[in-house]
Coordinates of C-alpha atoms in Angstrom, one line a residue:
X1 CA 35.1 114.5 118.3
X2 CA 35.0 112.6 121.7
X3 CA 35.0 114.5 124.8
X4 CA 38.7 114.6 125.9
X5 CA 38.2 112.6 129.4
X6 CA 36.9 109.7 127.0
X7 CA 40.3 109.9 124.9
X8 CA 42.3 110.2 128.1
X9 CA 40.1 106.8 129.5
X10 CA 41.3 104.9 126.2
X11 CA 44.9 105.7 126.4
X12 CA 44.8 104.8 130.1
X13 CA 43.6 101.7 128.8
X14 CA 46.3 101.3 126.2
X15 CA 48.9 101.9 128.9
X16 CA 47.8 99.2 131.1
X17 CA 47.7 96.9 128.2
X18 CA 51.5 97.9 127.3
X19 CA 52.4 97.6 130.7
X20 CA 50.9 93.9 130.3
X21 CA 53.2 93.2 127.4
X22 CA 55.7 93.7 130.0
X23 CA 56.9 97.0 128.4
X24 CA 57.8 99.8 130.3
X25 CA 56.3 103.0 128.3
X26 CA 58.5 105.3 130.5
X27 CA 62.0 103.8 129.9
X28 CA 65.3 106.0 130.8
X29 CA 67.0 106.9 127.7
X30 CA 67.3 106.1 124.1
X31 CA 70.5 106.4 121.6
X32 CA 69.6 108.0 118.7
X33 CA 72.3 108.7 115.9
X34 CA 70.6 111.4 113.8
X35 CA 68.5 114.6 113.9
X36 CA 65.6 114.4 111.2
X37 CA 66.8 117.3 109.4
X38 CA 70.4 115.7 109.1
X39 CA 68.4 112.6 107.3
X40 CA 66.4 114.9 105.2
X41 CA 69.7 116.6 104.2
X42 CA 71.9 113.8 103.5
X43 CA 69.6 111.8 101.4
X44 CA 67.8 114.4 99.5
X45 CA 69.4 113.5 96.3
X46 CA 67.3 110.0 96.7
X47 CA 65.4 108.9 93.4
X48 CA 62.1 107.3 93.9
X49 CA 61.8 103.9 95.4
X50 CA 65.7 104.0 95.9
X51 CA 66.8 102.4 98.8
X52 CA 69.9 102.7 100.9
X53 CA 71.6 100.5 103.7
X54 CA 72.4 103.5 105.9
X55 CA 71.1 102.7 109.1
X56 CA 69.8 105.4 111.2
X57 CA 68.1 105.9 114.9
X58 CA 65.9 108.9 115.4
X59 CA 63.4 109.8 118.2
X60 CA 60.7 112.2 118.6
X61 CA 56.8 112.7 118.7
X62 CA 54.5 110.9 116.2
X63 CA 52.5 113.7 114.9
X64 CA 50.6 111.7 112.1
X65 CA 49.5 108.0 111.9
X66 CA 48.2 106.4 108.8
X67 CA 47.6 102.9 109.6
X68 CA 46.8 100.1 107.1
X69 CA 46.4 96.6 108.4
X70 CA 49.8 95.2 108.7
X71 CA 51.7 98.2 107.5
X72 CA 51.5 101.7 108.5
X73 CA 52.9 105.0 107.7
X74 CA 53.6 107.7 110.5
X75 CA 55.4 111.0 110.9
X76 CA 57.7 111.8 113.9
X77 CA 59.0 115.0 114.7
X78 CA 62.1 115.9 116.8
X79 CA 63.6 119.4 117.6
X80 CA 64.9 119.9 114.1
X81 CA 62.0 118.7 111.8
X82 CA 59.9 115.8 111.2
X83 CA 60.2 112.7 108.9
X84 CA 58.1 109.7 107.7
X85 CA 58.6 106.2 109.1
X86 CA 57.3 102.9 107.3
X87 CA 56.6 100.0 109.6
X88 CA 55.2 96.6 108.6
X89 CA 54.4 93.8 110.8
X90 CA 56.5 91.2 108.4
X91 CA 59.9 93.4 109.4
X92 CA 59.4 93.9 113.0
X93 CA 57.3 91.0 114.4
X94 CA 53.9 90.5 115.5
X95 CA 54.8 91.4 119.2
X96 CA 56.4 94.5 118.0
X97 CA 53.6 95.3 115.6
X98 CA 50.9 94.6 118.4
X99 CA 52.7 97.2 120.4
X100 CA 52.6 99.9 117.6
X101 CA 49.0 99.3 117.6
X102 CA 49.0 100.7 120.6
X103 CA 50.4 104.3 119.7
X104 CA 48.7 107.3 119.5
X105 CA 49.5 110.9 118.1
X106 CA 51.3 112.9 120.6
X107 CA 53.4 109.3 121.9
X108 CA 57.1 109.8 121.8
X109 CA 58.8 107.1 120.3
X110 CA 62.8 105.9 118.8
X111 CA 63.3 104.6 115.7
X112 CA 65.6 102.2 114.0
X113 CA 65.9 101.6 110.3
X114 CA 67.2 102.1 106.8
X115 CA 66.4 104.9 104.4
X116 CA 64.7 105.1 101.6
X117 CA 62.5 107.4 98.9
X118 CA 58.8 106.1 98.6
X119 CA 56.8 106.1 95.0
X120 CA 55.5 109.7 96.1
X121 CA 58.7 111.0 96.6
X122 CA 59.1 111.5 100.5
X123 CA 62.1 110.7 102.4
X124 CA 61.3 107.6 104.9
X125 CA 62.8 105.5 107.5
X126 CA 61.8 102.0 106.7
X127 CA 61.9 100.9 110.4
X128 CA 63.4 97.8 111.8
X129 CA 62.7 98.2 115.6
X130 CA 60.8 100.5 117.5
X131 CA 61.1 101.6 121.4
X132 CA 58.1 103.4 123.2
X133 CA 59.7 106.4 125.2
X134 CA 56.8 107.9 126.3
X135 CA 53.0 107.1 126.3
X136 CA 51.1 110.8 125.8
X137 CA 48.1 110.3 128.3
X138 CA 46.5 113.8 127.3
X139 CA 45.7 114.1 123.6
X140 CA 46.8 117.0 121.6
X141 CA 44.1 119.4 121.2
X142 CA 41.7 118.9 118.1
X143 CA 42.9 120.7 114.9
X144 CA 46.4 120.9 116.8
X145 CA 48.0 121.0 113.5
X146 CA 48.7 125.2 113.3
X147 CA 47.0 125.8 116.8
X148 CA 46.0 129.3 116.0
X149 CA 44.0 130.2 119.0
X150 CA 46.3 133.2 120.5
X151 CA 45.5 132.8 124.3
X152 CA 45.5 129.1 124.0
X153 CA 49.0 129.3 122.4
X154 CA 50.3 131.7 125.4
X155 CA 48.7 129.7 128.0
X156 CA 50.1 126.4 126.6
X157 CA 53.3 127.4 125.0
X158 CA 54.4 123.5 124.6
X159 CA 51.7 122.7 122.5
X160 CA 52.1 125.9 120.5
X161 CA 56.0 124.5 119.9
X162 CA 54.9 120.9 119.0
X163 CA 52.3 122.6 116.5
X164 CA 53.6 125.5 114.8
X165 CA 57.4 125.3 113.7
X166 CA 57.5 128.9 113.3
X167 CA 57.1 129.4 116.8
X168 CA 60.2 127.6 117.4
X169 CA 62.0 129.4 115.1
X170 CA 61.5 132.7 117.0
X171 CA 62.6 131.2 119.9
X172 CA 66.0 130.0 118.7
X173 CA 66.2 133.6 116.9
X174 CA 65.6 134.9 120.6
X175 CA 68.4 132.7 122.0
X176 CA 70.6 133.8 119.2
X177 CA 70.2 137.5 119.9
X178 CA 71.3 136.9 123.6
X179 CA 74.2 135.0 122.4
X180 CA 75.2 137.7 119.4
X181 CA 74.7 140.5 121.9
X182 CA 77.4 138.6 124.7
X183 CA 79.6 138.0 122.0
X184 CA 79.7 141.7 120.8
X185 CA 79.9 143.3 124.3
X186 CA 82.7 140.7 125.3
X187 CA 84.8 141.8 122.2
X188 CA 84.3 145.1 123.1
X189 CA 86.0 144.6 126.3
X190 CA 82.7 144.4 128.7
X191 CA 82.8 142.2 131.5
X192 CA 79.5 140.1 132.4
X193 CA 78.3 140.3 135.6
X194 CA 75.4 139.5 138.2
X195 CA 73.6 142.1 140.3
X196 CA 70.8 141.4 143.3
X197 CA 67.4 140.5 141.9
X198 CA 66.2 140.9 145.7
X199 CA 66.6 144.6 146.8
X200 CA 66.0 146.4 149.8
X201 CA 65.7 149.6 147.7
X202 CA 64.5 149.8 144.2
X203 CA 66.0 152.3 141.7
X204 CA 67.2 152.9 138.6
X205 CA 63.9 153.8 136.9
X206 CA 60.8 155.4 137.9
X207 CA 58.5 152.4 138.0
X208 CA 56.3 150.8 140.4
X209 CA 58.0 147.8 142.1
X210 CA 56.9 144.1 143.6
X211 CA 57.0 144.1 146.8
X212 CA 57.8 140.9 149.2
X213 CA 58.8 140.4 152.7
X214 CA 62.3 138.5 153.9
X215 CA 61.1 136.9 157.1
X216 CA 64.6 135.9 158.3
X217 CA 65.6 139.7 158.5
X218 CA 61.9 140.6 159.2
X219 CA 62.5 143.3 156.3
X220 CA 60.5 144.3 153.1
X221 CA 62.4 143.7 149.7
X222 CA 61.8 144.4 146.2
X223 CA 62.2 142.7 143.0
X224 CA 64.4 145.0 141.2
X225 CA 63.2 147.3 138.2
X226 CA 66.6 148.0 137.0
X227 CA 70.3 147.0 137.5
X228 CA 71.7 150.5 137.2
X229 CA 72.5 151.4 140.5
X230 CA 74.5 148.2 141.2
X231 CA 76.3 148.4 138.0
X232 CA 77.5 151.6 138.7
X233 CA 78.8 150.7 142.3
X234 CA 80.9 148.3 140.3
X235 CA 82.1 151.2 138.5
X236 CA 83.3 152.8 141.1
X237 CA 84.7 149.8 142.4
X238 CA 87.2 150.2 139.7
X239 CA 85.7 148.1 136.9
X240 CA 85.5 150.1 133.7
X241 CA 83.4 148.2 131.3
X242 CA 80.3 146.2 132.9
X243 CA 77.1 144.4 131.5
X244 CA 74.3 142.3 132.4
X245 CA 71.4 140.6 130.9
X246 CA 68.8 140.0 133.8
X247 CA 65.1 139.5 134.2
X248 CA 63.8 142.9 135.7
X249 CA 60.1 143.4 137.4
X250 CA 57.9 146.3 137.1
X251 CA 54.5 146.1 138.4
X252 CA 52.7 148.1 135.7
X253 CA 50.5 147.6 132.7
X254 CA 50.4 144.7 130.8
X255 CA 50.2 145.4 126.8
X256 CA 51.4 144.6 123.3
X257 CA 55.1 146.0 124.4
X258 CA 54.8 145.7 128.0
X259 CA 55.4 142.3 130.1
X260 CA 55.7 142.6 134.3
X261 CA 58.6 140.4 134.0
X262 CA 61.0 141.5 131.1
X263 CA 64.7 140.7 130.1
X264 CA 66.9 144.0 130.0
X265 CA 70.8 144.2 129.0
X266 CA 72.6 146.9 130.7
X267 CA 76.1 147.8 130.1
X268 CA 78.3 150.8 131.7
X269 CA 81.4 152.2 130.4
X270 CA 83.7 154.6 132.3
X271 CA 85.0 157.8 130.6
X272 CA 82.2 157.4 128.0
X273 CA 79.5 159.8 127.5
X274 CA 75.8 159.3 125.8
X275 CA 77.7 160.1 122.3
X276 CA 79.9 156.9 122.7
X277 CA 76.9 155.0 123.9
X278 CA 74.9 155.7 121.1
X279 CA 77.8 154.5 118.7
X280 CA 77.5 151.6 120.7
X281 CA 74.0 150.8 120.6
X282 CA 73.8 151.4 116.8
X283 CA 76.8 149.0 116.5
X284 CA 75.5 146.3 118.7
X285 CA 72.0 146.4 117.3
X286 CA 73.3 146.0 113.6
X287 CA 75.6 143.3 114.6
X288 CA 73.0 141.8 116.3
X289 CA 70.6 141.7 113.2
X290 CA 73.6 140.4 110.9
X291 CA 74.1 137.6 113.1
X292 CA 70.9 136.3 113.2
X293 CA 69.2 137.4 110.2
X294 CA 71.9 137.9 107.6
X295 CA 71.2 141.2 106.9
X296 CA 70.8 144.6 108.7
X297 CA 67.3 145.0 107.0
X298 CA 64.2 143.6 108.5
X299 CA 60.3 143.9 108.1
X300 CA 58.0 145.1 110.7
X301 CA 54.3 145.9 109.9
X302 CA 55.1 145.5 106.5
X303 CA 58.0 148.2 106.4
X304 CA 61.6 147.4 105.7
X305 CA 63.6 149.1 108.1
X306 CA 67.6 149.3 107.8
X307 CA 69.5 149.0 111.1
X308 CA 72.9 149.7 109.3
X309 CA 74.9 152.8 111.4
X310 CA 74.8 155.6 111.4
X311 CA 71.2 156.2 112.8
X312 CA 69.5 159.2 112.8
X313 CA 70.0 161.8 115.7
X314 CA 66.7 164.1 116.7
X315 CA 65.9 166.0 119.8
X316 CA 62.9 165.6 121.5
X317 CA 61.9 168.9 120.9
X318 CA 62.6 168.8 117.0
X319 CA 60.6 165.7 117.0
X320 CA 57.7 167.1 118.3
X321 CA 57.8 170.1 116.1
X322 CA 58.6 167.4 113.3
X323 CA 55.9 165.2 113.8
X324 CA 53.1 166.8 115.9
X325 CA 53.8 170.5 114.5
X326 CA 54.2 172.0 117.9
X327 CA 56.9 174.3 118.6
X328 CA 56.9 174.0 122.4
X329 CA 59.9 176.2 122.8
X330 CA 57.6 179.2 121.8
X331 CA 54.9 177.9 124.2
X332 CA 54.1 179.0 127.9
X333 CA 53.1 176.7 130.4
X334 CA 49.6 177.4 130.1
X335 CA 49.6 176.7 126.7
X336 CA 51.2 173.4 127.1
X337 CA 48.7 172.7 129.4
X338 CA 45.9 173.7 127.3
X339 CA 47.9 171.4 124.5
X340 CA 47.4 168.5 126.8
X341 CA 44.1 169.0 127.2
X342 CA 43.3 169.1 123.6
X343 CA 44.8 166.0 123.0
X344 CA 43.3 164.6 126.2
X345 CA 46.6 163.5 127.3
X346 CA 46.5 162.9 131.2
X347 CA 49.0 164.6 133.4
X348 CA 49.1 163.2 137.0
X349 CA 50.9 164.8 139.8
X350 CA 52.4 168.2 140.2
X351 CA 53.1 169.8 136.8
X352 CA 56.7 170.3 135.6
X353 CA 57.4 171.8 132.1
X354 CA 59.7 168.8 131.1
X355 CA 57.2 166.0 131.9
X356 CA 54.7 167.8 130.0
X357 CA 56.9 168.1 126.9
X358 CA 57.8 164.2 127.4
X359 CA 53.9 163.5 127.4
X360 CA 53.3 165.2 124.2
X361 CA 56.2 163.4 122.6
X362 CA 55.0 159.8 123.7
X363 CA 51.7 160.6 122.4
X364 CA 52.1 162.2 119.4
X365 CA 55.5 161.0 117.9
X366 CA 56.3 157.3 119.2
X367 CA 54.4 155.8 116.9
X368 CA 55.4 157.7 113.8
X369 CA 59.3 156.9 114.6
X370 CA 59.7 154.2 112.1
X371 CA 63.6 154.7 112.5
X372 CA 66.3 153.8 113.6
X373 CA 66.4 156.8 115.5
X374 CA 68.0 158.1 118.5
X375 CA 65.8 160.7 120.3
X376 CA 68.2 162.6 122.2
X377 CA 68.4 165.6 124.7
X378 CA 65.2 165.1 126.9
X379 CA 63.8 167.6 129.4
X380 CA 66.0 167.9 132.7
X381 CA 62.6 166.5 134.6
X382 CA 62.6 163.3 132.9
X383 CA 65.0 161.7 135.1
X384 CA 67.5 162.4 138.0
X385 CA 70.5 160.1 137.1
X386 CA 71.6 162.1 134.1
X387 CA 74.0 164.6 133.9
X388 CA 72.5 168.2 132.0
X389 CA 73.3 169.1 128.5
X390 CA 76.6 170.7 128.1
X391 CA 75.2 174.4 126.9
X392 CA 71.8 174.1 128.2
X393 CA 71.0 173.3 131.8
X394 CA 67.2 172.7 131.0
X395 CA 68.3 169.4 129.1
X396 CA 69.7 166.4 129.8
X397 CA 72.4 164.2 128.0
X398 CA 70.0 161.2 127.2
X399 CA 68.6 159.2 124.5
X400 CA 66.0 156.4 123.6
X401 CA 66.7 154.6 120.6
X402 CA 63.5 154.0 118.6
X403 CA 62.9 151.2 116.0
X404 CA 59.5 150.4 114.4
X405 CA 57.9 152.8 116.5
X406 CA 58.9 151.6 119.9
X407 CA 61.6 152.6 122.2
X408 CA 64.0 150.2 122.6
X409 CA 66.2 151.4 125.1
X410 CA 67.4 154.2 127.4
X411 CA 70.7 155.6 128.0
X412 CA 72.7 158.5 129.7
X413 CA 75.9 160.7 130.5
X414 CA 75.4 159.4 133.5
X415 CA 75.4 161.9 136.5
X416 CA 78.2 161.3 139.0
X417 CA 78.0 164.6 141.1
X418 CA 77.0 163.1 144.5
X419 CA 75.9 166.4 145.9
X420 CA 73.5 167.1 142.9
X421 CA 72.1 163.3 142.9
X422 CA 71.7 163.4 146.9
X423 CA 69.7 166.6 146.1
X424 CA 67.4 165.2 143.5
X425 CA 67.1 161.7 145.1
X426 CA 65.6 163.6 148.1
X427 CA 63.0 165.4 145.8
X428 CA 62.0 162.3 144.6
X429 CA 61.8 160.8 147.9
X430 CA 59.5 163.5 148.8
X431 CA 57.2 162.7 145.8
X432 CA 57.0 159.3 146.9
X433 CA 55.8 160.2 150.0
X434 CA 53.3 162.5 148.7
X435 CA 51.7 159.3 146.8
X436 CA 53.6 159.1 143.5
X437 CA 53.6 155.1 142.8
X438 CA 56.6 155.4 140.4
X439 CA 58.9 158.0 142.2
X440 CA 62.3 156.8 142.9
X441 CA 63.3 156.0 146.7
X442 CA 66.2 157.6 148.5
X443 CA 69.2 155.2 148.5
X444 CA 71.5 156.3 151.1
X445 CA 73.9 153.9 150.0
X446 CA 74.2 154.4 146.6
X447 CA 74.7 158.3 147.3
X448 CA 77.5 157.5 149.7
X449 CA 79.2 155.0 146.8
X450 CA 79.3 158.1 144.6
X451 CA 80.7 160.1 147.1
X452 CA 83.9 158.0 146.7
X453 CA 84.1 159.1 143.5
X454 CA 82.4 157.6 140.0
X455 CA 84.4 158.6 136.8
X456 CA 82.7 159.8 134.0
X457 CA 80.5 157.1 132.7
X458 CA 78.0 156.4 129.8
X459 CA 75.3 153.6 130.3
X460 CA 72.8 152.0 128.1
X461 CA 69.7 149.7 128.9
X462 CA 68.5 147.7 126.1
X463 CA 65.3 145.7 125.8
X464 CA 65.9 142.0 124.5
X465 CA 62.3 141.1 124.2
X466 CA 61.9 144.4 121.5
X467 CA 64.9 143.8 119.8
X468 CA 63.6 140.2 119.2
X469 CA 60.0 141.6 118.2
X470 CA 62.0 143.6 115.6
X471 CA 64.0 141.1 114.2
X472 CA 61.6 138.3 114.4
X473 CA 58.6 140.5 112.7
X474 CA 56.6 140.0 116.0
X475 CA 54.1 142.7 116.8
X476 CA 53.3 141.7 120.4
X477 CA 55.5 140.9 123.4
X478 CA 53.9 138.0 124.3
X479 CA 55.2 136.1 121.0
X480 CA 58.9 136.5 121.7
X481 CA 58.4 135.7 125.7
X482 CA 58.2 131.5 126.1
X483 CA 55.6 132.1 129.0
X484 CA 54.1 135.7 129.0
X485 CA 51.9 136.5 132.1
X486 CA 48.3 135.7 131.7
X487 CA 45.1 136.5 133.7
X488 CA 44.1 133.9 135.6
X489 CA 41.2 131.9 134.3
X490 CA 41.1 129.0 136.7
X491 CA 38.1 128.0 138.5
X492 CA 37.8 129.9 141.7

């Protein structure tokens, strides 16, 4: 294989030769009549060597070339698939064929012609006219067919999409997932809204934010970590059902299920509690699966999962009892701390019983939750935006849906007591001042909004990325995000 720069130089020479022929190698437009898949489907009943008079016009990238003197075969790939075309000097003339000799794999061309089936049985376009639409200067990488290097695929998604048709299918399904999610919520009476990405005070989750500076107002600003507090303002303002599908940002770890920039759907409904939101969640996920895959069943890591409602409900305490064989209700705080040490589970900050229980659950149970299952009734210390559980003030009416060992969302019976909310936020602000990077800052404007009065409300946040992973069978979030964040490897 020649060095890449030599190949680039050869293509630059061809580019100059094309210009000398009086041809613009980068024209403005091309009128195509068909996608390749439509041609393949329409003429699939053609017999070998059967010809038609049907004229078609297609455009796309050359992905294979087989030159044979004065006649050649090539494959053209567009957004829908690829098709073979046959080009012969006697049919298009010597000038056009001379131009064709300057073509390379990777060039984008327009082809006019008629359809036939070859002796080998392949549906093919017999080219009668050809247009160069883009001369490719940089060659596709060696063995680009089925590009498998994971890092190369993530860093060069354009090459991944050209070479791996299955990658394109994943992202088509992702778009369908978002569309189906919107359709479901719209039919349930929810209104899609937009809230600020840049915020004076971040909130709605315990997370470390990305920080910037707004020069015109000389103030610090943050990329949102959640949409929650602004969506609740809209509930206070009189909207009863709202949702947003948005990019959120958390300055945290990057791993198989986390990317610093991620897509979240948050929905809030007045006069609902977490039981109502559980029903909405399981119905929505099942609807999306049916719309996108035609079934509520999916396969992840070799396991078949049925997303059909109703989903199992299991309290966090019962989950620990079932999967870790630990009854935390019978353990003292000292015994819980000893259990954390026994499992080498790190605990940062001031000890609270509820956070310790949550850590035991996360470390010992999460990966076992093939589900789908709602983990309900979390310890009260795990969030300060949720109402306490009716009949047990040590717990809160919170649930997390789990599928394939992944948490795919978070939901509450939303706290709407402004006095208690102020108290809890002030405690979080104290922890923030004490050095906790993920504590929730005090948001005086939000508390004052609650003081106006927010009706009983149920809310949920669902990870679009993780839903996509599950419905497409992808084990890494990087496989369902077009451009995942990667470590900088450029020369310094």
